[in-house]
XYZ file of C-alpha atoms in Angstrom:
423
model
C -34.146 -9.500 -40.827
C -36.896 -9.927 -38.621
C -36.967 -7.032 -36.261
C -36.852 -8.024 -32.414
C -40.155 -6.962 -30.251
C -40.669 -4.146 -27.642
C -41.160 -6.922 -24.987
C -37.641 -9.183 -26.126
C -35.501 -5.481 -26.157
C -36.509 -5.173 -22.326
C -35.779 -7.563 -21.122
C -32.286 -7.859 -23.001
C -31.439 -4.468 -21.547
C -32.388 -5.681 -17.683
C -29.450 -9.033 -17.951
C -26.974 -6.808 -19.256
C -27.180 -7.257 -23.055
C -26.669 -5.902 -25.936
C -28.841 -6.458 -28.498
C -29.516 -5.427 -32.644
C -31.616 -2.641 -33.537
C -33.771 -2.899 -35.445
C -33.042 0.047 -37.619
C -30.416 -0.163 -39.048
C -27.087 2.320 -38.317
C -26.880 5.934 -39.749
C -23.903 6.724 -41.521
C -22.328 9.848 -41.135
C -23.292 12.274 -39.156
C -26.186 11.785 -36.389
C -27.457 13.630 -34.471
C -28.373 18.461 -33.744
C -24.947 18.833 -33.135
C -23.125 16.671 -35.802
C -21.421 14.081 -33.670
C -20.082 11.280 -35.560
C -21.507 7.458 -35.164
C -19.244 5.820 -33.441
C -19.495 8.742 -30.267
C -23.139 8.554 -30.353
C -22.518 4.766 -30.622
C -19.996 5.099 -27.427
C -23.225 7.226 -25.820
C -24.958 4.516 -26.195
C -23.192 2.109 -24.421
C -22.198 3.847 -21.424
C -25.293 3.261 -19.510
C -24.381 -0.366 -19.958
C -21.115 -0.359 -18.623
C -22.125 0.929 -15.707
C -24.190 -1.399 -15.713
C -21.801 -4.249 -16.669
C -20.085 -2.411 -13.034
C -22.529 -2.504 -10.523
C -23.348 -6.449 -12.149
C -19.219 -6.511 -11.287
C -20.233 -5.434 -6.503
C -23.809 -7.542 -7.162
C -23.391 -10.807 -4.882
C -24.350 -13.761 -6.279
C -23.323 -15.854 -3.849
C -22.233 -16.444 -0.870
C -19.183 -14.259 0.460
C -15.766 -15.742 0.057
C -13.412 -17.364 2.282
C -10.695 -14.393 1.688
C -12.839 -11.780 3.319
C -13.201 -13.546 6.659
C -9.583 -14.579 6.215
C -8.250 -11.367 5.631
C -9.739 -9.140 7.661
C -8.866 -11.689 10.673
C -5.501 -11.205 9.923
C -5.621 -7.391 9.605
C -7.658 -7.663 12.546
C -5.515 -9.497 14.590
C -2.140 -7.970 13.463
C -3.649 -4.327 15.049
C -4.967 -5.574 17.779
C -1.781 -7.235 18.311
C 0.484 -4.786 17.250
C -1.632 -1.893 19.866
C -0.539 -3.970 22.859
C 2.411 -3.982 21.962
C 2.587 -0.827 20.673
C 1.674 -0.178 24.115
C 3.920 -2.836 26.367
C 7.037 -0.978 24.487
C 6.759 2.560 24.967
C 5.024 3.085 28.420
C 9.001 2.473 29.618
C 9.690 5.902 28.092
C 7.502 7.772 28.212
C 7.117 7.831 31.565
C 11.420 8.365 32.414
C 10.201 11.113 30.270
C 7.272 12.264 32.098
C 4.263 11.769 29.749
C 2.165 9.429 30.536
C 2.512 5.268 29.545
C -0.774 5.220 27.566
C 0.541 8.328 25.593
C 0.918 6.222 22.449
C -0.708 3.708 23.052
C -3.840 6.263 22.524
C -2.912 7.791 19.474
C -2.167 4.670 17.715
C -5.996 3.876 19.572
C -7.574 6.982 17.472
C -5.433 5.973 14.390
C -7.023 2.139 14.540
C -10.652 3.249 14.542
C -9.845 5.823 11.901
C -8.312 3.057 9.389
C -11.393 0.483 10.481
C -13.954 2.458 9.529
C -11.818 3.494 5.808
C -11.190 -0.318 5.628
C -14.786 -0.709 6.305
C -15.477 2.420 3.432
C -13.470 0.798 1.251
C -14.485 -2.383 1.382
C -17.602 -1.841 0.816
C -16.993 1.014 -2.496
C -16.857 -0.560 -5.865
C -13.525 -0.879 -6.219
C -14.287 1.322 -9.488
C -15.522 3.973 -8.579
C -11.747 5.470 -7.959
C -11.366 4.803 -11.101
C -12.245 9.076 -11.503
C -10.494 9.993 -9.292
C -6.490 8.957 -9.969
C -5.612 11.191 -11.346
C -6.899 14.110 -9.114
C -5.394 12.021 -5.549
C -1.332 11.903 -7.202
C -2.165 15.595 -7.812
C -2.817 16.285 -4.590
C -0.545 13.097 -2.914
C 2.276 15.760 -5.042
C 0.993 18.648 -2.975
C 1.762 16.642 0.157
C 5.351 15.725 -0.904
C 5.912 19.118 -0.899
C 4.952 20.770 2.761
C 7.301 18.425 5.235
C 10.330 20.879 3.130
C 8.389 23.416 4.345
C 9.669 25.617 7.654
C 6.670 25.984 10.091
C 5.158 22.777 9.171
C 7.856 19.930 7.778
C 9.889 17.710 10.929
C 12.796 15.800 10.460
C 13.514 12.897 12.427
C 16.173 9.937 12.635
C 18.297 11.839 9.256
C 14.778 12.353 7.379
C 12.427 15.147 6.135
C 9.624 13.520 5.925
C 7.092 14.740 8.550
C 3.750 17.066 8.952
C 3.065 18.547 11.973
C -0.138 20.126 12.072
C -0.807 21.390 15.900
C -1.401 18.657 17.417
C -1.868 16.189 14.078
C 1.176 14.814 12.571
C 1.299 12.800 9.423
C 3.852 11.402 6.552
C 2.614 12.506 3.587
C 4.936 9.626 1.428
C 2.257 6.586 3.079
C -0.189 8.388 1.163
C 1.497 8.488 -2.001
C 1.506 4.717 -1.835
C -1.705 4.255 -1.947
C -2.214 7.631 -4.904
C 0.549 5.632 -6.692
C -1.192 1.782 -6.449
C -4.606 3.240 -8.130
C -3.689 5.029 -11.046
C -0.679 2.508 -11.864
C -3.347 0.077 -11.945
C -5.774 2.442 -14.106
C -3.375 3.006 -16.597
C -2.511 -0.562 -16.881
C -6.133 -1.574 -16.909
C -6.401 1.359 -19.425
C -3.804 0.209 -22.168
C -4.402 -3.829 -21.524
C -3.947 -4.243 -25.407
C -0.380 -2.411 -25.567
C 1.144 -3.571 -22.993
C 4.104 -5.022 -25.254
C 4.371 -1.846 -26.401
C 6.411 -0.064 -23.174
C 6.364 3.107 -24.759
C 3.091 3.062 -23.911
C 2.612 1.203 -21.008
C 6.309 0.865 -18.308
C 8.223 4.272 -19.314
C 4.636 6.528 -17.723
C 4.339 3.677 -14.964
C 8.714 4.697 -14.555
C 8.276 8.006 -14.988
C 5.326 8.747 -12.631
C 8.520 6.553 -10.408
C 10.174 8.793 -10.931
C 9.003 11.724 -9.648
C 7.437 10.265 -6.681
C 10.502 8.334 -6.249
C 12.471 12.131 -6.208
C 10.216 13.961 -3.871
C 11.372 10.554 -1.423
C 14.642 10.789 -1.675
C 14.453 14.636 -1.982
C 12.976 13.890 2.083
C 16.012 11.382 2.775
C 13.230 8.544 2.786
C 14.931 5.676 0.776
C 12.890 2.934 3.135
C 9.479 4.411 1.189
C 11.330 4.554 -2.304
C 12.319 0.956 -2.599
C 9.132 -0.079 -1.293
C 7.390 2.193 -4.082
C 9.857 1.353 -6.749
C 8.842 -2.675 -5.773
C 5.310 -2.104 -5.695
C 5.101 -0.252 -9.114
C 7.845 -2.629 -10.692
C 5.420 -5.826 -8.860
C 2.411 -4.007 -11.147
C 4.095 -3.592 -14.172
C 4.858 -7.295 -13.841
C 1.635 -8.319 -13.549
C -0.345 -6.181 -16.060
C 1.814 -7.978 -18.578
C 5.137 -6.205 -19.622
C 8.234 -7.139 -21.634
C 10.204 -8.790 -19.107
C 13.323 -7.371 -20.928
C 13.136 -4.134 -20.415
C 10.821 -4.379 -16.517
C 14.821 -5.616 -15.959
C 16.775 -3.673 -17.351
C 14.809 -0.781 -15.010
C 15.007 -2.413 -11.896
C 18.605 -2.983 -12.709
C 18.849 1.428 -13.395
C 16.832 2.113 -10.219
C 19.124 -0.344 -8.356
C 21.302 1.395 -8.966
C 20.711 4.991 -8.998
C 19.644 3.039 -5.069
C 23.451 2.646 -4.761
C 24.199 6.500 -5.870
C 21.813 7.931 -3.215
C 23.272 6.138 -0.327
C 27.083 6.511 -0.825
C 26.508 10.538 -1.710
C 26.876 11.126 2.003
C 29.280 8.753 4.485
C 26.696 8.752 7.131
C 24.145 7.080 4.482
C 26.941 4.891 2.845
C 28.117 3.950 6.784
C 24.465 3.128 7.806
C 22.993 1.638 4.932
C 26.577 -1.333 5.014
C 26.467 -1.598 9.114
C 24.720 -4.820 8.809
C 27.670 -6.221 7.012
C 30.165 -6.539 10.251
C 27.107 -6.270 13.323
C 29.987 -7.213 15.897
C 32.484 -4.379 14.670
C 30.031 -1.693 14.672
C 27.611 -1.983 17.838
C 29.181 0.895 19.309
C 27.981 3.121 16.241
C 25.812 2.714 12.912
C 25.002 -1.125 13.816
C 23.822 -0.496 17.138
C 20.423 -0.586 17.554
C 20.658 -3.510 15.235
C 22.909 -4.935 17.996
C 20.633 -4.212 20.838
C 17.520 -5.474 19.065
C 19.224 -9.305 18.789
C 19.966 -9.335 21.503
C 16.325 -8.655 22.816
C 14.972 -11.127 20.456
C 17.890 -13.797 21.871
C 16.878 -12.694 25.277
C 13.407 -14.092 23.966
C 13.588 -17.341 23.220
C 10.617 -20.011 22.629
C 8.292 -19.142 24.755
C 9.329 -15.352 24.976
C 9.293 -13.842 28.828
C 5.793 -12.136 27.931
C 3.432 -9.395 27.147
C 5.523 -6.280 29.792
C 8.522 -7.804 30.287
C 10.888 -7.461 27.589
C 13.746 -5.668 28.706
C 15.462 -3.848 25.932
C 12.828 -1.269 25.980
C 13.571 0.451 29.384
C 15.981 2.594 27.626
C 18.551 -0.431 25.856
C 16.203 0.246 21.450
C 15.300 3.257 20.287
C 12.633 3.720 18.460
C 10.915 -0.071 20.536
C 7.393 1.442 19.388
C 8.140 1.933 15.633
C 10.916 1.180 13.493
C 12.471 -2.167 15.783
C 8.461 -3.613 17.292
C 9.517 -6.450 16.021
C 12.222 -6.775 18.523
C 10.065 -6.302 20.953
C 7.406 -9.209 19.453
C 10.177 -11.758 19.286
C 11.884 -10.862 23.624
C 8.260 -10.797 24.901
C 6.363 -12.988 22.761
C 9.201 -15.776 21.704
C 10.059 -17.760 18.949
C 6.148 -19.167 18.848
C 4.781 -15.471 18.434
C 7.325 -14.875 15.521
C 6.545 -17.736 13.625
C 2.444 -16.430 15.047
C 3.203 -13.497 12.801
C 5.380 -14.555 10.428
C 2.404 -16.690 9.672
C -0.356 -14.100 9.267
C 1.909 -12.727 7.238
C 2.443 -15.195 4.687
C -0.990 -16.448 5.011
C -1.952 -11.650 3.612
C 0.279 -12.987 0.649
C -0.908 -15.729 -0.232
C -4.505 -15.015 -0.079
C -3.844 -11.919 -1.640
C -2.429 -13.515 -4.733
C -5.670 -15.969 -4.364
C -7.797 -12.558 -4.432
C -5.570 -11.578 -7.513
C -6.501 -14.639 -9.169
C -10.086 -14.373 -9.463
C -10.483 -10.705 -9.649
C -13.654 -9.908 -11.940
C -11.467 -8.183 -14.417
C -8.371 -6.448 -14.684
C -8.058 -3.795 -12.303
C -9.309 -5.156 -9.353
C -6.651 -8.021 -9.867
C -3.991 -4.914 -10.418
C -4.937 -3.599 -7.139
C -4.821 -6.756 -5.652
C -1.371 -8.234 -6.648
C -0.586 -4.496 -5.912
C -1.438 -4.793 -1.984
C -0.268 -8.145 -2.205
C 3.526 -6.758 -2.984
C 3.490 -3.865 -0.981
C 3.104 -5.585 2.273
C 4.923 -8.414 1.987
C 8.232 -6.710 0.882
C 7.477 -3.624 3.105
C 7.747 -6.685 5.842
C 10.699 -8.214 4.610
C 12.050 -4.866 4.194
C 11.519 -3.999 7.988
C 11.780 -8.058 10.002
C 15.853 -7.710 7.052
C 16.241 -4.714 8.864
C 15.438 -5.506 12.449
C 17.107 -9.174 12.258
C 20.329 -8.215 10.982
C 19.835 -9.653 7.135
C 18.888 -6.637 5.602
C 19.802 -2.576 5.591
C 18.111 -0.691 7.971
C 16.296 1.393 6.209
C 13.592 2.600 8.902
C 10.945 1.168 7.223
C 8.126 0.443 10.110
C 5.856 -3.228 9.684
C 2.437 -2.899 8.706
C -0.690 -3.161 10.465
C 1.999 -3.239 14.012
C 4.160 -0.042 14.640
C 3.664 2.588 16.025
C 2.922 5.608 13.375
C -0.557 6.608 12.439
C -0.976 7.822 8.778
C 1.147 4.646 8.197
C -1.876 2.380 10.169
C -4.629 4.141 8.639
C -3.113 4.000 4.907
C -2.169 -0.020 5.226
C -6.269 -0.361 6.829
C -7.344 1.353 3.377
C -5.349 -0.615 0.937
C -6.470 -3.712 3.464
C -9.508 -2.552 2.369
C -9.143 -2.073 -1.313
C -7.880 -6.341 -1.442
C -11.579 -7.009 0.612
C -13.399 -5.087 -1.947
C -12.046 -7.422 -4.941
C -12.288 -9.951 -2.802
C -16.197 -9.447 -2.248
C -16.632 -8.385 -6.271
C -15.865 -11.876 -6.867
C -18.286 -13.594 -4.903
């Protein structure tokens, strides 16, 4: 066999290719510490693997259109959300003797921090987060314990899911969502060749999901548990898990969720109130009924920004869970179609980014983010309009809530990072 020249080998290395060595591969042990030859070969491949990762993220052409579209959608929804938060919260704050700008300023601060996080995650190669998936998941579990500590955790609307550290408040379950996203993508990437073995892929994902959802249910946050379950099941489906055990797992989790709902009369009445909105309009469905009244008042063109009446004490949580009702009342049918069109475009381009991803890890991240934002939007809008049970979830990018806005913008940055790598 003719040996390759030194110049040819250097040229091949610069191109990121493997070349056969001129010397025969040693048999048995090699190296000063007696490591097997396979281990030595694996060590030699590491630099090439790192070089291939860098090549994935090196732009060889124009930035894909999906980057501009998704980035524009996130910017538009976030800016409109800031305007609607100011409109929905200013009246109630004045009645409380607080500055009408208070919630807007807090949301604006989180939007700035979220923008920084979005650009950071967009420009950092997404493969670098793989080495942090386990520490991030463990740290998220530690954060999930904080709401149960007296003096740190606070209860709102029947859920003890928030942490107050002086002037800073956040919801740990939001950070757990993105940790679970990265962990699931990493695990399914490592075990790509074993997707048909449910013990190696589906069961570990469900075990991690079970622990995560148990934390959320213990806090009384059913909505986040539903979104997290949909996120993991969607990623496992995208990864190629067998359909029969996947569907069985989905049915089993649905039954567990229903068991949690029917464990107390309060949860059962609140969860089933949408089935009889008129009969429960003075009790469990009061918020939804008032939201529907506000939506109907909006008509086609809306009352105008700031001119809505539902936020004048009739509609609780108008600036957070029910901000969609304020949008419908003040922007009308035209505004609703525009906003929902943005979410549909986000879902569509999220799927396109996943299909065009450079590798499996990127595909799973993009698909997971698209499923996450889409499912949470459907649940929020469905609950506000009385078509689904009310779960207390925020509308992504628009509702008041610093940790929710920060985490969803970070997730959008991951999606944009995958899109940039496909150039």
